[in-house]
Short mmCIF file of C-alpha atoms and ligand atoms in Angstrom, two decimals:
data_model
loop_
_atom_site.label_atom_id
_atom_site.label_comp_id
_atom_site.label_asym_id
_atom_site.label_seq_id
_atom_site.Cartn_x
_atom_site.Cartn_y
_atom_site.Cartn_z
CA UNK I 5 156.19 -41.56 71.74
CA UNK I 6 158.44 -40.57 69.14
CA UNK I 7 157.66 -41.18 65.47
CA UNK I 8 160.28 -42.04 62.84
CA UNK I 9 158.49 -40.11 60.12
CA UNK I 10 160.54 -41.08 56.98
CA UNK I 11 161.08 -44.68 55.88
CA UNK I 12 160.47 -46.91 52.88
CA UNK I 13 158.96 -50.09 52.38
CA UNK I 14 158.44 -52.26 49.23
CA UNK I 15 156.27 -49.81 47.72
CA UNK I 16 159.12 -47.93 47.12
CA UNK I 17 161.37 -49.11 44.00
CA UNK I 18 164.62 -48.96 45.94
CA UNK I 19 163.60 -50.98 49.17
CA UNK I 20 162.37 -54.22 50.04
CA UNK I 21 161.93 -53.76 53.47
CA UNK I 22 158.61 -55.36 54.94
CA UNK I 23 156.17 -53.63 57.13
CA UNK I 24 156.11 -56.42 59.54
CA UNK I 25 159.86 -56.26 59.97
CA UNK I 26 159.66 -52.22 60.20
CA UNK I 27 157.00 -52.35 62.75
CA UNK I 28 158.82 -54.84 64.76
CA UNK I 29 161.80 -52.68 64.93
CA UNK I 30 160.00 -49.56 65.46
CA UNK I 31 158.44 -51.46 68.49
CA UNK I 32 161.55 -52.83 70.07
CA UNK I 33 162.86 -49.11 69.88
CA UNK I 34 159.73 -47.73 71.22
CA UNK I 35 158.91 -45.55 68.05
CA UNK I 36 156.11 -44.88 65.90
CA UNK I 37 156.42 -45.10 62.31
CA UNK I 38 155.14 -43.26 58.83
CA UNK I 39 155.73 -45.21 55.61
CA UNK I 40 156.63 -42.51 53.19
CA UNK I 41 156.87 -44.22 49.84
CA UNK I 42 158.72 -42.58 46.82
CA UNK I 43 156.71 -40.76 44.59
CA UNK I 44 159.19 -39.29 41.78
CA UNK I 45 157.46 -38.55 38.45
CA UNK I 46 159.47 -38.36 35.11
CA UNK I 47 162.64 -39.76 37.21
CA UNK I 48 165.83 -40.00 35.01
CA UNK I 49 166.95 -43.36 34.00
CA UNK I 50 165.01 -46.79 34.00
CA UNK I 51 163.60 -46.98 37.52
CA UNK I 52 159.70 -46.50 38.21
CA UNK I 53 159.76 -44.80 41.22
CA UNK I 54 155.83 -44.42 41.37
CA UNK I 55 153.39 -46.75 43.08
CA UNK I 56 149.91 -47.52 43.17
CA UNK I 57 147.98 -45.85 45.99
CA UNK I 58 145.09 -48.04 46.12
CA UNK I 59 147.38 -51.04 46.61
CA UNK I 60 149.38 -49.36 49.28
CA UNK I 61 146.03 -48.53 51.26
CA UNK I 62 145.15 -52.14 51.10
CA UNK I 63 148.20 -53.68 51.99
CA UNK I 64 148.82 -51.19 55.01
CA UNK I 65 145.63 -49.72 56.38
CA UNK I 66 145.07 -52.93 58.26
CA UNK I 67 148.25 -52.32 60.12
CA UNK I 68 147.36 -48.69 60.91
CA UNK I 69 146.99 -48.17 64.71
CA UNK I 70 148.94 -45.84 67.49
CA UNK I 71 152.04 -46.95 65.86
CA UNK I 72 151.94 -46.87 62.30
CA UNK I 73 150.65 -43.69 59.46
CA UNK I 74 150.87 -43.84 55.90
CA UNK I 75 152.53 -41.25 54.01
CA UNK I 76 154.29 -40.25 50.93
CA UNK I 77 157.87 -38.97 49.78
CA UNK I 78 157.29 -36.84 46.59
CA UNK I 79 160.02 -35.99 44.54
CA UNK I 80 159.48 -32.26 43.71
CA UNK I 81 159.55 -31.18 40.32
CA UNK I 82 157.39 -28.82 38.01
CA UNK I 83 155.06 -31.87 37.50
CA UNK I 84 154.37 -32.31 41.32
CA UNK I 85 153.19 -28.34 41.98
CA UNK I 86 149.54 -29.46 41.90
CA UNK I 87 148.66 -31.36 45.06
CA UNK I 88 145.41 -32.71 43.60
CA UNK I 89 147.21 -34.08 40.31
CA UNK I 90 149.76 -35.39 42.56
CA UNK I 91 148.20 -37.14 45.58
CA UNK I 92 144.69 -37.45 43.85
CA UNK I 93 141.66 -37.95 46.28
CA UNK I 94 141.37 -42.12 46.54
CA UNK I 95 143.62 -42.14 49.58
CA UNK I 96 143.92 -39.78 52.83
CA UNK I 97 147.74 -39.51 53.21
CA UNK I 98 148.66 -38.67 56.71
CA UNK I 99 151.80 -36.88 55.77
CA UNK I 100 153.58 -35.66 53.12
CA UNK I 101 157.32 -35.00 52.30
CA UNK I 102 158.39 -33.09 49.76
CA UNK I 103 162.23 -33.56 48.53
CA UNK I 104 164.79 -32.56 46.18
CA UNK I 105 165.92 -35.75 44.34
CA UNK I 106 166.71 -34.55 40.87
CA UNK I 107 168.27 -31.39 39.51
CA UNK I 108 167.98 -30.05 35.84
CA UNK I 109 167.25 -33.65 34.77
CA UNK I 110 170.36 -34.95 36.76
CA UNK I 111 169.81 -37.55 39.68
CA UNK I 112 171.73 -36.06 42.73
CA UNK I 113 172.66 -39.67 43.67
CA UNK I 114 175.21 -40.07 40.85
CA UNK I 115 178.82 -38.38 41.09
CA UNK I 116 178.49 -37.74 37.20
CA UNK I 117 175.59 -35.31 38.03
CA UNK I 118 178.34 -32.83 39.73
CA UNK I 119 180.71 -33.19 36.88
CA UNK I 120 182.43 -29.93 35.76
CA UNK I 121 181.05 -28.07 38.78
CA UNK I 122 182.67 -26.29 41.68
CA UNK I 123 181.13 -27.17 44.95
CA UNK I 124 180.05 -23.43 45.07
CA UNK I 125 178.34 -24.04 41.79
CA UNK I 126 176.46 -27.33 42.49
CA UNK I 127 175.21 -26.24 45.86
CA UNK I 128 174.05 -22.55 44.90
CA UNK I 129 171.77 -24.35 42.14
CA UNK I 130 170.82 -27.04 44.53
CA UNK I 131 169.71 -24.42 47.16
CA UNK I 132 168.04 -22.24 44.47
CA UNK I 133 166.14 -25.07 43.04
CA UNK I 134 165.14 -26.49 46.56
CA UNK I 135 163.78 -22.81 48.01
CA UNK I 136 161.78 -22.51 44.36
CA UNK I 137 160.30 -26.00 44.80
CA UNK I 138 159.13 -25.23 48.37
CA UNK I 139 157.72 -21.89 47.07
CA UNK I 140 155.46 -23.98 44.60
CA UNK I 141 154.76 -26.76 46.75
CA UNK I 142 153.06 -25.13 49.74
CA UNK I 143 150.86 -28.16 50.08
CA UNK I 144 153.50 -30.27 51.38
CA UNK I 145 153.76 -30.93 55.22
CA UNK I 146 157.45 -31.30 55.56
CA UNK I 147 160.56 -30.55 53.98
CA UNK I 148 162.85 -33.88 53.51
CA UNK I 149 166.58 -33.98 53.87
CA UNK I 150 168.09 -30.37 53.38
CA UNK I 151 171.26 -32.19 53.40
CA UNK I 152 170.50 -34.68 50.75
CA UNK I 153 173.24 -33.36 48.47
CA UNK I 154 175.62 -33.98 51.01
CA UNK I 155 175.08 -37.52 50.85
CA UNK I 156 176.51 -38.16 47.25
CA UNK I 157 178.16 -35.15 45.97
CA UNK I 158 181.74 -36.18 45.33
CA UNK I 159 183.57 -33.28 46.90
CA UNK I 160 186.04 -33.27 49.54
CA UNK I 161 183.78 -31.64 51.98
CA UNK I 162 180.56 -32.23 50.82
CA UNK I 163 178.90 -30.51 54.12
CA UNK I 164 175.96 -27.88 53.58
CA UNK I 165 178.09 -25.39 55.76
CA UNK I 166 175.92 -22.47 57.04
CA UNK I 167 178.65 -20.27 56.80
CA UNK I 168 179.44 -21.08 53.31
CA UNK I 169 175.89 -20.93 52.29
CA UNK I 170 174.20 -18.38 54.31
CA UNK I 171 171.84 -16.80 51.90
CA UNK I 172 171.15 -19.88 49.78
CA UNK I 173 170.31 -21.82 53.26
CA UNK I 174 168.20 -18.53 54.49
CA UNK I 175 166.22 -18.42 51.20
CA UNK I 176 165.06 -22.12 51.94
CA UNK I 177 164.56 -21.97 55.44
CA UNK I 178 162.38 -18.77 55.04
CA UNK I 179 160.29 -20.39 52.19
CA UNK I 180 159.42 -23.46 54.18
CA UNK I 181 158.53 -20.93 57.07
CA UNK I 182 156.39 -18.85 55.23
CA UNK I 183 154.49 -21.66 53.82
CA UNK I 184 154.38 -23.26 57.38
CA UNK I 185 156.47 -26.56 56.07
CA UNK I 186 158.15 -28.41 59.08
CA UNK I 187 161.79 -28.96 58.12
CA UNK I 188 162.82 -32.71 58.49
CA UNK I 189 165.88 -33.64 60.89
CA UNK I 190 166.99 -36.39 58.38
CA UNK I 191 168.82 -38.66 60.82
CA UNK I 192 170.75 -40.70 58.39
CA UNK I 193 173.92 -38.72 58.53
CA UNK I 194 173.91 -37.81 62.12
CA UNK I 195 176.34 -40.68 63.32
CA UNK I 196 179.30 -38.53 61.61
CA UNK I 197 180.43 -35.88 64.03
CA UNK I 198 180.96 -33.70 60.92
CA UNK I 199 177.76 -33.62 59.92
CA UNK I 200 175.87 -33.11 63.21
CA UNK I 201 178.36 -30.42 63.81
CA UNK I 202 177.55 -28.70 60.29
CA UNK I 203 173.87 -29.03 60.81
CA UNK I 204 173.76 -27.30 63.98
CA UNK I 205 173.97 -23.96 62.67
CA UNK I 206 171.13 -24.75 60.18
CA UNK I 207 168.38 -25.81 62.46
CA UNK I 208 169.42 -23.14 64.87
CA UNK I 209 168.78 -20.40 61.89
CA UNK I 210 165.64 -22.29 61.22
CA UNK I 211 164.45 -21.57 64.83
CA UNK I 212 165.73 -18.01 64.72
CA UNK I 213 163.62 -17.41 61.43
CA UNK I 214 160.68 -18.88 63.00
CA UNK I 215 160.65 -22.33 62.85
CA UNK I 216 159.18 -24.17 65.67
CA UNK I 217 158.69 -27.96 64.79
CA UNK I 218 160.90 -30.63 63.30
CA UNK I 219 159.78 -34.11 62.05
CA UNK I 220 162.78 -37.00 62.81
CA UNK I 221 163.30 -39.34 59.74
CA UNK I 222 165.54 -42.20 59.62
CA UNK I 223 165.05 -42.58 55.74
CA UNK I 224 165.30 -46.24 56.31
CA UNK I 225 165.16 -48.73 53.60
CA UNK I 226 165.61 -51.75 55.59
CA UNK I 227 164.39 -52.56 59.37
CA UNK I 228 167.86 -51.99 60.76
CA UNK I 229 168.04 -48.35 60.14
CA UNK I 230 164.99 -47.49 61.60
CA UNK I 231 165.51 -45.06 64.36
CA UNK I 232 168.96 -44.51 63.51
CA UNK I 233 170.52 -41.87 65.37
CA UNK I 234 167.57 -40.42 66.96
CA UNK I 235 169.47 -39.88 70.39
CA UNK I 236 171.62 -37.30 68.64
CA UNK I 237 168.40 -36.03 66.72
CA UNK I 238 166.50 -35.22 69.94
CA UNK I 239 169.53 -33.75 71.62
CA UNK I 240 169.88 -31.40 68.50
CA UNK I 241 166.18 -30.21 68.35
CA UNK I 242 166.32 -29.66 72.24
CA UNK I 243 169.04 -27.85 72.15
CA UNK I 244 167.77 -25.63 69.63
CA UNK I 245 164.67 -25.23 71.04
CA UNK I 246 162.53 -27.24 68.34
CA UNK I 247 159.51 -29.41 68.86
CA UNK I 248 159.50 -32.86 67.51
CA UNK I 249 156.16 -33.78 65.53
CA UNK I 250 154.64 -36.34 63.26
CA UNK I 251 151.39 -35.76 61.05
CA UNK I 252 148.13 -37.68 61.32
CA UNK I 253 145.46 -36.75 58.63
CA UNK I 254 147.88 -34.09 57.54
CA UNK I 255 147.66 -32.65 61.00
CA UNK I 256 150.59 -31.83 63.19
CA UNK I 257 150.89 -33.68 66.32
CA UNK I 258 153.35 -32.61 68.99
CA UNK I 259 155.34 -35.76 70.26
CA UNK I 260 156.82 -36.22 73.52
ZN1 LIG U 4 164.58 -38.81 49.63
ZN1 LIG U 5 163.32 -41.40 51.53
#
């Protein structure tokens, strides 16, 4: 069974998805699920992107079985470099995604965060920070959405083209491979032909540098987005020779 290893329920500040609805959607698609709620410390703005680990466990541990795992998506900053301080010891997360949502104190979600920068400047800074965060967060299991910036950056062509950012992207991929961190294939943007086409060389290069596995993650915040574009994702993984995995108790599991 393939797992959707990245989604957000009501424990994430920006999601109201009910666990039962997510599980029903996953079951209809024949997928397993990992809930990966947001933990973003010192997030700019007024929204609190933290949650109560104990309450999360209490609510969802009874739902866990073959089809559900409980994880977390850590927004990587210098404040989250310590695994113990970030994750505590109260609950045994199955999977830890590390993601970059904030750059130099600015939320990458907002167009204003890119003001005054060329695409080259903004993307170079993004990849440099991503590589640095991967190197200082060797404890994470999965590097989330390497193409996150392309969702929101207000440039005419927002894609993370490997040809244009070769050294920058190589630095991120090398850091992940060296730390045995699995690269996520975030499926949210794979419905767009251009996005899919631009991501193929990134994952091909990851494989060439020694990467062996990907997780597939829809990043769903609503049940109808669970498993989105998984067919295209599976085809991409197969085409470049990457195995699809998820994690259980922080251990990698190869999926068929
Ligand atoms: Zn994210
Ligand atoms: Zn997410």
